[in-house]
Amino acid sequence: MEEALREAALSLPCDVPVGAVVVKDGAVIARAHNVREAEHSPTGHAELRAIEAAARAAGDWRLDDCDIYVTLEPCPMCAGAISSARFRRLYFGAYDPEAGAAGSRFNLFARGTDNRTGRGTEVYPLICGTEASALLSRFFKELRDKTEKGAEMEKTEKIEKIASFTVDHRYIVPGMYISRSDGDITTFDLRARVPNSGDLISNAEIHSMEHMFATYIRNSAIGPRVIYFGPMGCQTGYYLLVRGIDGEPPDPEEVLTATKATLEMIVHHQGDVFGKSEIECGNYRNLDIDKAKAGAAYFLNVLENTNVTFRYPGPTADNTDISTGGAAS
């Protein structure tokens, strides 16, 4: 259960902290945490994700020689999956009086014996229950405090907050997002670093990438429609503004393809940074082609290995009005 508690902590701060671990022959074969809010998934519960991973690891959907450890009493959906997978034992930490389906509000394991297998899943509650409850209590207290603080700030702030500050930067990870749309112009957030992590893009890399990316993207298929490319002041990424066609916003996939192609060209560029001269640049000594190539390779790897949805992650992402604003630096 200690492993499940550690997994549950990975749900924070976005999701209710729930962790699940599947054990077979004394060894952990799968682990997962709750990602329902982070991934906007109604089935993103820790138990379901752990069960899927365990079935893949075992090569069989029947997990009757496995035990599952969960920090919170499973809901009806997860209890049904545990029963369907024919787990040998269920151990859970804290009871869930609102939606628990292992004895508190419901009991989907009450029959005791599964007629198909000759036995049912044995249930053992309150394993590390104090620790599991404390983790949940801390999450909900912080959520209440945040809500109360937000309400208080809304009452007292006299200056209206601009729309760009409405996205919660605690949930942003490296990727490509639509920051805002203004008619046929879309602002893309090319986020290369995790905000507020201390991992900043160096000034030399930002400056060099600005010269290289701006030059190559303006010579790409979407070049005539590129309005602006430049760094964020927070040193975690770049903004790319692109106009659409016939009054319509640009196709995000087309811009993503052009972005990847531009990064590829920077990586394979022969020669020095574009515009590296006293005539062409106000700080030309700061330009470094190696830093530009390293930055381009890093971000290209992010885009190649990320499911780019163009929407910001986090619990309020679906409520973000990208027609009027998105993330700021």
Tab-separated table of C-alpha atoms in Angstrom:
chain	number	residue	atom	x	y	z
A	1	MET	CA	0.000	0.000	0.000
A	2	GLU	CA	2.960	2.314	0.514
A	3	GLU	CA	3.679	1.969	-3.213
A	4	ALA	CA	0.065	2.886	-3.970
A	5	LEU	CA	0.332	5.950	-1.719
A	6	ARG	CA	3.440	7.102	-3.563
A	7	GLU	CA	1.596	6.622	-6.839
A	8	ALA	CA	-1.405	8.583	-5.518
A	9	ALA	CA	0.792	11.594	-4.826
A	10	LEU	CA	1.530	11.794	-8.564
A	11	SER	CA	-2.113	12.798	-9.127
A	12	LEU	CA	-1.483	16.111	-7.386
A	13	PRO	CA	-2.189	18.947	-7.774
A	14	CYS	CA	-4.638	18.377	-10.620
A	15	ASP	CA	-6.556	15.276	-9.570
A	16	VAL	CA	-7.931	13.663	-6.427
A	17	PRO	CA	-4.927	11.662	-5.153
A	18	VAL	CA	-5.702	7.998	-5.791
A	19	GLY	CA	-3.096	5.364	-6.535
A	20	ALA	CA	-3.384	1.703	-7.499
A	21	VAL	CA	-0.816	-1.083	-7.607
A	22	VAL	CA	-1.245	-4.636	-8.938
A	23	VAL	CA	0.835	-7.390	-7.328
A	24	LYS	CA	1.503	-10.881	-8.662
A	25	ASP	CA	3.672	-13.440	-6.864
A	26	GLY	CA	4.886	-10.720	-4.505
A	27	ALA	CA	6.046	-8.378	-7.287
A	28	VAL	CA	4.454	-5.184	-8.613
A	29	ILE	CA	3.449	-5.690	-12.255
A	30	ALA	CA	1.451	-2.486	-12.745
A	31	ARG	CA	0.874	0.860	-11.098
A	32	ALA	CA	-1.182	3.928	-11.963
A	33	HIS	CA	-2.681	7.093	-10.516
A	34	ASN	CA	-5.823	9.114	-11.140
A	35	VAL	CA	-5.655	11.325	-14.276
A	36	ARG	CA	-9.329	12.066	-14.817
A	37	GLU	CA	-8.897	15.858	-14.725
A	38	ALA	CA	-5.399	15.971	-16.233
A	39	GLU	CA	-6.433	13.959	-19.289
A	40	HIS	CA	-10.128	14.920	-19.356
A	41	SER	CA	-10.960	11.212	-19.163
A	42	PRO	CA	-14.035	9.862	-17.354
A	43	THR	CA	-12.286	6.476	-17.179
A	44	GLY	CA	-8.956	7.875	-16.022
A	45	HIS	CA	-9.287	6.279	-12.590
A	46	ALA	CA	-6.187	4.748	-11.025
A	47	GLU	CA	-7.768	1.272	-10.765
A	48	LEU	CA	-8.811	1.070	-14.427
A	49	ARG	CA	-5.426	2.250	-15.664
A	50	ALA	CA	-3.603	-0.197	-13.393
A	51	ILE	CA	-5.858	-3.083	-14.444
A	52	GLU	CA	-5.236	-2.383	-18.133
A	53	ALA	CA	-1.486	-2.249	-17.541
A	54	ALA	CA	-1.552	-5.451	-15.479
A	55	ALA	CA	-3.505	-7.319	-18.148
A	56	ARG	CA	-0.945	-6.294	-20.760
A	57	ALA	CA	1.903	-7.352	-18.495
A	58	ALA	CA	0.251	-10.698	-17.692
A	59	GLY	CA	-0.892	-11.323	-21.256
A	60	ASP	CA	-4.363	-12.207	-19.977
A	61	TRP	CA	-7.433	-10.277	-18.877
A	62	ARG	CA	-7.967	-12.841	-16.120
A	63	LEU	CA	-6.018	-11.622	-13.106
A	64	ASP	CA	-7.222	-14.232	-10.619
A	65	ASP	CA	-3.701	-14.781	-9.292
A	66	CYS	CA	-3.220	-11.054	-8.599
A	67	ASP	CA	-4.026	-8.654	-5.779
A	68	ILE	CA	-4.830	-4.966	-6.212
A	69	TYR	CA	-3.982	-2.229	-3.701
A	70	VAL	CA	-5.909	1.049	-3.934
A	71	THR	CA	-5.631	4.071	-1.661
A	72	LEU	CA	-9.362	4.852	-1.874
A	73	GLU	CA	-12.363	2.538	-1.872
A	74	PRO	CA	-13.234	1.841	-5.524
A	75	CYS	CA	-16.284	3.435	-7.139
A	76	PRO	CA	-18.910	1.213	-8.846
A	77	MET	CA	-17.132	1.469	-12.211
A	78	CYS	CA	-13.784	0.387	-10.776
A	79	ALA	CA	-15.304	-2.222	-8.479
A	80	GLY	CA	-16.990	-3.767	-11.499
A	81	ALA	CA	-13.684	-3.875	-13.360
A	82	ILE	CA	-11.912	-5.463	-10.383
A	83	SER	CA	-14.605	-8.099	-10.147
A	84	SER	CA	-14.625	-8.679	-13.908
A	85	ALA	CA	-10.844	-9.154	-13.921
A	86	ARG	CA	-11.334	-11.736	-11.152
A	87	PHE	CA	-8.764	-10.328	-8.756
A	88	ARG	CA	-7.928	-12.555	-5.843
A	89	ARG	CA	-7.868	-9.790	-3.227
A	90	LEU	CA	-8.662	-6.088	-2.988
A	91	TYR	CA	-6.874	-4.003	-0.375
A	92	PHE	CA	-7.910	-0.374	-0.008
A	93	GLY	CA	-6.984	2.514	2.273
A	94	ALA	CA	-9.768	5.008	2.987
A	95	TYR	CA	-13.508	4.514	2.712
A	96	ASP	CA	-15.422	6.698	0.228
A	97	PRO	CA	-18.837	7.326	1.807
A	98	GLU	CA	-20.076	9.219	-1.261
A	99	ALA	CA	-19.345	6.681	-4.005
A	100	GLY	CA	-17.562	3.697	-2.491
A	101	ALA	CA	-18.671	0.322	-3.847
A	102	ALA	CA	-16.833	-2.026	-1.504
A	103	GLY	CA	-18.978	-1.672	1.590
A	104	SER	CA	-19.679	1.983	2.344
A	105	ARG	CA	-22.349	3.263	-0.063
A	106	PHE	CA	-22.598	0.131	-2.221
A	107	ASN	CA	-21.117	-3.336	-2.003
A	108	LEU	CA	-20.489	-4.962	-5.360
A	109	PHE	CA	-18.465	-7.679	-3.676
A	110	ALA	CA	-21.249	-8.717	-1.296
A	111	ARG	CA	-22.095	-11.996	-3.052
A	112	GLY	CA	-18.841	-13.470	-1.840
A	113	THR	CA	-18.605	-16.252	-4.409
A	114	ASP	CA	-18.374	-15.808	-8.156
A	115	ASN	CA	-20.285	-18.688	-9.758
A	116	ARG	CA	-17.981	-18.575	-12.774
A	117	THR	CA	-14.781	-19.130	-10.809
A	118	GLY	CA	-15.922	-20.720	-7.580
A	119	ARG	CA	-14.785	-17.739	-5.525
A	120	GLY	CA	-14.989	-13.976	-5.387
A	121	THR	CA	-12.601	-11.103	-4.674
A	122	GLU	CA	-11.675	-10.902	-1.012
A	123	VAL	CA	-11.865	-7.340	0.357
A	124	TYR	CA	-9.559	-5.909	3.030
A	125	PRO	CA	-10.323	-2.264	3.945
A	126	LEU	CA	-8.419	0.417	5.876
A	127	ILE	CA	-4.918	-0.698	4.921
A	128	CYS	CA	-2.816	2.412	5.660
A	129	GLY	CA	-6.172	4.121	6.024
A	130	THR	CA	-4.794	6.989	8.122
A	131	GLU	CA	-2.172	7.872	5.534
A	132	ALA	CA	-4.637	7.613	2.644
A	133	SER	CA	-7.178	9.794	4.451
A	134	ALA	CA	-4.519	12.393	5.278
A	135	LEU	CA	-3.502	12.642	1.612
A	136	LEU	CA	-7.112	13.135	0.538
A	137	SER	CA	-7.778	15.654	3.317
A	138	ARG	CA	-4.788	17.731	2.302
A	139	PHE	CA	-5.937	17.794	-1.331
A	140	PHE	CA	-9.479	18.909	-0.511
A	141	LYS	CA	-8.268	21.494	2.021
A	142	GLU	CA	-5.970	23.034	-0.582
A	143	LEU	CA	-8.814	22.965	-3.102
A	144	ARG	CA	-11.133	24.752	-0.643
A	145	ASP	CA	-8.446	27.280	0.223
A	146	LYS	CA	-7.821	27.948	-3.453
A	147	THR	CA	-11.538	28.380	-4.113
A	148	GLU	CA	-11.956	30.709	-1.148
A	149	LYS	CA	-8.870	32.698	-2.088
A	150	GLY	CA	-10.105	33.000	-5.649
A	151	ALA	CA	-13.489	34.235	-4.484
A	152	GLU	CA	-11.866	36.768	-2.193
A	153	MET	CA	-9.560	38.022	-4.921
A	154	GLU	CA	-12.514	38.364	-7.255
A	155	LYS	CA	-14.212	40.614	-4.703
A	156	THR	CA	-11.214	42.796	-3.932
A	157	GLU	CA	-9.310	43.123	-7.207
A	158	LYS	CA	-10.045	46.444	-8.869
A	159	ILE	CA	-7.952	45.829	-11.984
A	160	GLU	CA	-9.512	43.414	-14.429
A	161	LYS	CA	-7.228	40.468	-15.157
A	162	ILE	CA	-6.421	40.025	-18.825
A	163	ALA	CA	-7.642	36.824	-20.458
A	164	SER	CA	-4.073	35.586	-21.012
A	165	PHE	CA	-3.690	34.927	-17.288
A	166	THR	CA	-6.691	32.586	-17.032
A	167	VAL	CA	-4.821	29.356	-17.828
A	168	ASP	CA	-3.390	27.580	-14.776
A	169	HIS	CA	0.335	27.264	-15.486
A	170	ARG	CA	0.765	24.515	-12.883
A	171	TYR	CA	-0.637	22.016	-15.376
A	172	ILE	CA	1.225	23.080	-18.513
A	173	VAL	CA	3.840	20.641	-19.817
A	174	PRO	CA	6.051	20.925	-22.909
A	175	GLY	CA	3.976	20.772	-26.088
A	176	MET	CA	2.119	22.922	-28.613
A	177	TYR	CA	-1.096	24.713	-27.660
A	178	ILE	CA	-3.527	27.215	-29.112
A	179	SER	CA	-3.115	30.222	-26.848
A	180	ARG	CA	-5.770	32.421	-28.462
A	181	SER	CA	-7.667	33.058	-31.676
A	182	ASP	CA	-8.458	36.516	-33.009
A	183	GLY	CA	-10.536	36.192	-36.151
A	184	ASP	CA	-8.356	34.444	-38.711
A	185	ILE	CA	-5.172	34.830	-36.612
A	186	THR	CA	-4.169	32.074	-34.184
A	187	THR	CA	-1.491	32.403	-31.529
A	188	PHE	CA	0.315	29.117	-30.899
A	189	ASP	CA	2.111	28.467	-27.619
A	190	LEU	CA	5.294	26.488	-28.354
A	191	ARG	CA	6.026	25.474	-24.776
A	192	ALA	CA	9.508	23.979	-24.484
A	193	ARG	CA	9.878	23.916	-20.683
A	194	VAL	CA	7.683	23.228	-17.647
A	195	PRO	CA	6.599	26.604	-16.185
A	196	ASN	CA	7.984	27.588	-12.790
A	197	SER	CA	10.245	24.523	-12.639
A	198	GLY	CA	13.457	26.527	-12.715
A	199	ASP	CA	14.420	24.867	-16.009
A	200	LEU	CA	14.672	27.973	-18.170
A	201	ILE	CA	15.797	28.385	-21.762
A	202	SER	CA	19.072	30.310	-21.781
A	203	ASN	CA	19.123	33.774	-23.273
A	204	ALA	CA	21.575	32.654	-25.946
A	205	GLU	CA	19.346	29.727	-26.968
A	206	ILE	CA	16.229	31.907	-27.085
A	207	HIS	CA	18.005	34.552	-29.143
A	208	SER	CA	19.518	32.012	-31.531
A	209	MET	CA	16.247	30.093	-31.931
A	210	GLU	CA	14.470	33.369	-32.656
A	211	HIS	CA	16.809	34.068	-35.570
A	212	MET	CA	16.776	30.512	-36.934
A	213	PHE	CA	13.106	29.595	-36.479
A	214	ALA	CA	11.774	32.942	-37.691
A	215	THR	CA	13.880	32.669	-40.866
A	216	TYR	CA	13.048	29.060	-41.688
A	217	ILE	CA	9.316	29.268	-40.840
A	218	ARG	CA	8.948	32.322	-43.098
A	219	ASN	CA	10.435	30.237	-45.913
A	220	SER	CA	8.098	27.294	-45.232
A	221	ALA	CA	4.755	26.391	-46.808
A	222	ILE	CA	2.950	28.637	-44.318
A	223	GLY	CA	5.600	31.377	-44.537
A	224	PRO	CA	3.442	34.047	-46.226
A	225	ARG	CA	0.899	33.704	-43.414
A	226	VAL	CA	3.348	33.879	-40.505
A	227	ILE	CA	2.841	37.133	-38.636
A	228	TYR	CA	5.242	36.752	-35.718
A	229	PHE	CA	7.588	34.362	-33.943
A	230	GLY	CA	9.271	35.298	-30.690
A	231	PRO	CA	10.190	34.175	-27.166
A	232	MET	CA	8.119	34.328	-24.009
A	233	GLY	CA	9.478	36.588	-21.315
A	234	CYS	CA	9.360	33.715	-18.821
A	235	GLN	CA	11.970	31.811	-20.884
A	236	THR	CA	9.841	28.645	-21.152
A	237	GLY	CA	8.793	28.820	-24.804
A	238	TYR	CA	7.830	30.838	-27.865
A	239	TYR	CA	4.781	32.371	-29.524
A	240	LEU	CA	3.968	31.759	-33.181
A	241	LEU	CA	1.196	33.834	-34.795
A	242	VAL	CA	-0.253	32.534	-38.063
A	243	ARG	CA	-3.044	33.843	-40.277
A	244	GLY	CA	-5.556	31.498	-41.896
A	245	ILE	CA	-7.002	31.474	-45.397
A	246	ASP	CA	-10.164	33.204	-46.673
A	247	GLY	CA	-10.982	34.613	-43.263
A	248	GLU	CA	-10.790	31.237	-41.508
A	249	PRO	CA	-8.241	30.369	-38.772
A	250	PRO	CA	-5.226	28.302	-39.854
A	251	ASP	CA	-5.352	24.507	-39.684
A	252	PRO	CA	-3.462	23.631	-36.449
A	253	GLU	CA	-2.180	20.361	-37.938
A	254	GLU	CA	-0.703	22.250	-40.878
A	255	VAL	CA	1.064	24.614	-38.482
A	256	LEU	CA	2.301	21.661	-36.399
A	257	THR	CA	3.738	20.022	-39.535
A	258	ALA	CA	5.468	23.260	-40.546
A	259	THR	CA	6.812	23.684	-37.004
A	260	LYS	CA	8.337	20.190	-36.996
A	261	ALA	CA	9.831	20.740	-40.452
A	262	THR	CA	11.330	24.039	-39.303
A	263	LEU	CA	12.891	22.418	-36.243
A	264	GLU	CA	14.330	19.674	-38.478
A	265	MET	CA	15.933	22.298	-40.707
A	266	ILE	CA	17.508	24.017	-37.712
A	267	VAL	CA	18.908	20.707	-36.445
A	268	HIS	CA	20.502	19.974	-39.846
A	269	HIS	CA	21.501	23.564	-40.615
A	270	GLN	CA	24.959	24.057	-42.093
A	271	GLY	CA	26.718	27.265	-41.202
A	272	ASP	CA	26.255	29.905	-38.538
A	273	VAL	CA	23.130	31.588	-37.165
A	274	PHE	CA	21.193	33.689	-39.659
A	275	GLY	CA	21.790	37.409	-39.114
A	276	LYS	CA	24.919	36.999	-36.992
A	277	SER	CA	26.570	40.289	-37.762
A	278	GLU	CA	26.898	43.723	-36.253
A	279	ILE	CA	24.824	45.119	-39.107
A	280	GLU	CA	21.935	42.652	-38.775
A	281	CYS	CA	21.618	42.160	-35.003
A	282	GLY	CA	21.799	44.336	-31.909
A	283	ASN	CA	23.489	41.608	-29.836
A	284	TYR	CA	25.124	39.375	-32.452
A	285	ARG	CA	27.837	38.080	-30.097
A	286	ASN	CA	25.086	36.371	-28.089
A	287	LEU	CA	24.132	34.110	-31.023
A	288	ASP	CA	25.196	30.446	-30.862
A	289	ILE	CA	24.267	27.897	-33.557
A	290	ASP	CA	24.981	24.925	-31.275
A	291	LYS	CA	22.517	26.220	-28.720
A	292	ALA	CA	19.915	26.763	-31.438
A	293	LYS	CA	20.394	23.218	-32.715
A	294	ALA	CA	20.197	21.729	-29.232
A	295	GLY	CA	17.036	23.698	-28.464
A	296	ALA	CA	15.439	22.685	-31.757
A	297	ALA	CA	16.314	19.010	-31.251
A	298	TYR	CA	14.905	19.063	-27.728
A	299	PHE	CA	11.592	20.610	-28.752
A	300	LEU	CA	11.285	18.437	-31.866
A	301	ASN	CA	11.606	15.370	-29.638
A	302	VAL	CA	8.810	16.751	-27.446
A	303	LEU	CA	6.473	17.204	-30.407
A	304	GLU	CA	7.349	13.824	-31.936
A	305	ASN	CA	6.546	12.016	-28.686
A	306	THR	CA	3.500	13.978	-27.521
A	307	ASN	CA	-0.151	13.601	-28.429
A	308	VAL	CA	-0.654	17.215	-29.472
A	309	THR	CA	-4.291	18.221	-28.893
A	310	PHE	CA	-3.595	21.994	-28.969
A	311	ARG	CA	-5.631	22.387	-25.737
A	312	TYR	CA	-4.093	23.320	-22.416
A	313	PRO	CA	-4.204	20.589	-19.755
A	314	GLY	CA	-5.770	21.102	-16.347
A	315	PRO	CA	-9.225	21.151	-14.709
A	316	THR	CA	-10.254	24.491	-16.259
A	317	ALA	CA	-8.886	23.878	-19.747
A	318	ASP	CA	-12.259	23.014	-21.258
A	319	ASN	CA	-13.630	26.297	-19.952
A	320	THR	CA	-10.864	28.406	-21.452
A	321	ASP	CA	-12.215	30.747	-24.106
A	322	ILE	CA	-9.397	30.552	-26.635
A	323	SER	CA	-11.228	33.054	-28.826
A	324	THR	CA	-10.297	35.785	-26.352
A	325	GLY	CA	-7.263	34.544	-24.534
A	326	GLY	CA	-4.969	31.762	-23.433
A	327	ALA	CA	-1.698	31.412	-21.597
A	328	ALA	CA	0.788	34.168	-21.089
A	329	SER	CA	4.465	33.757	-20.420
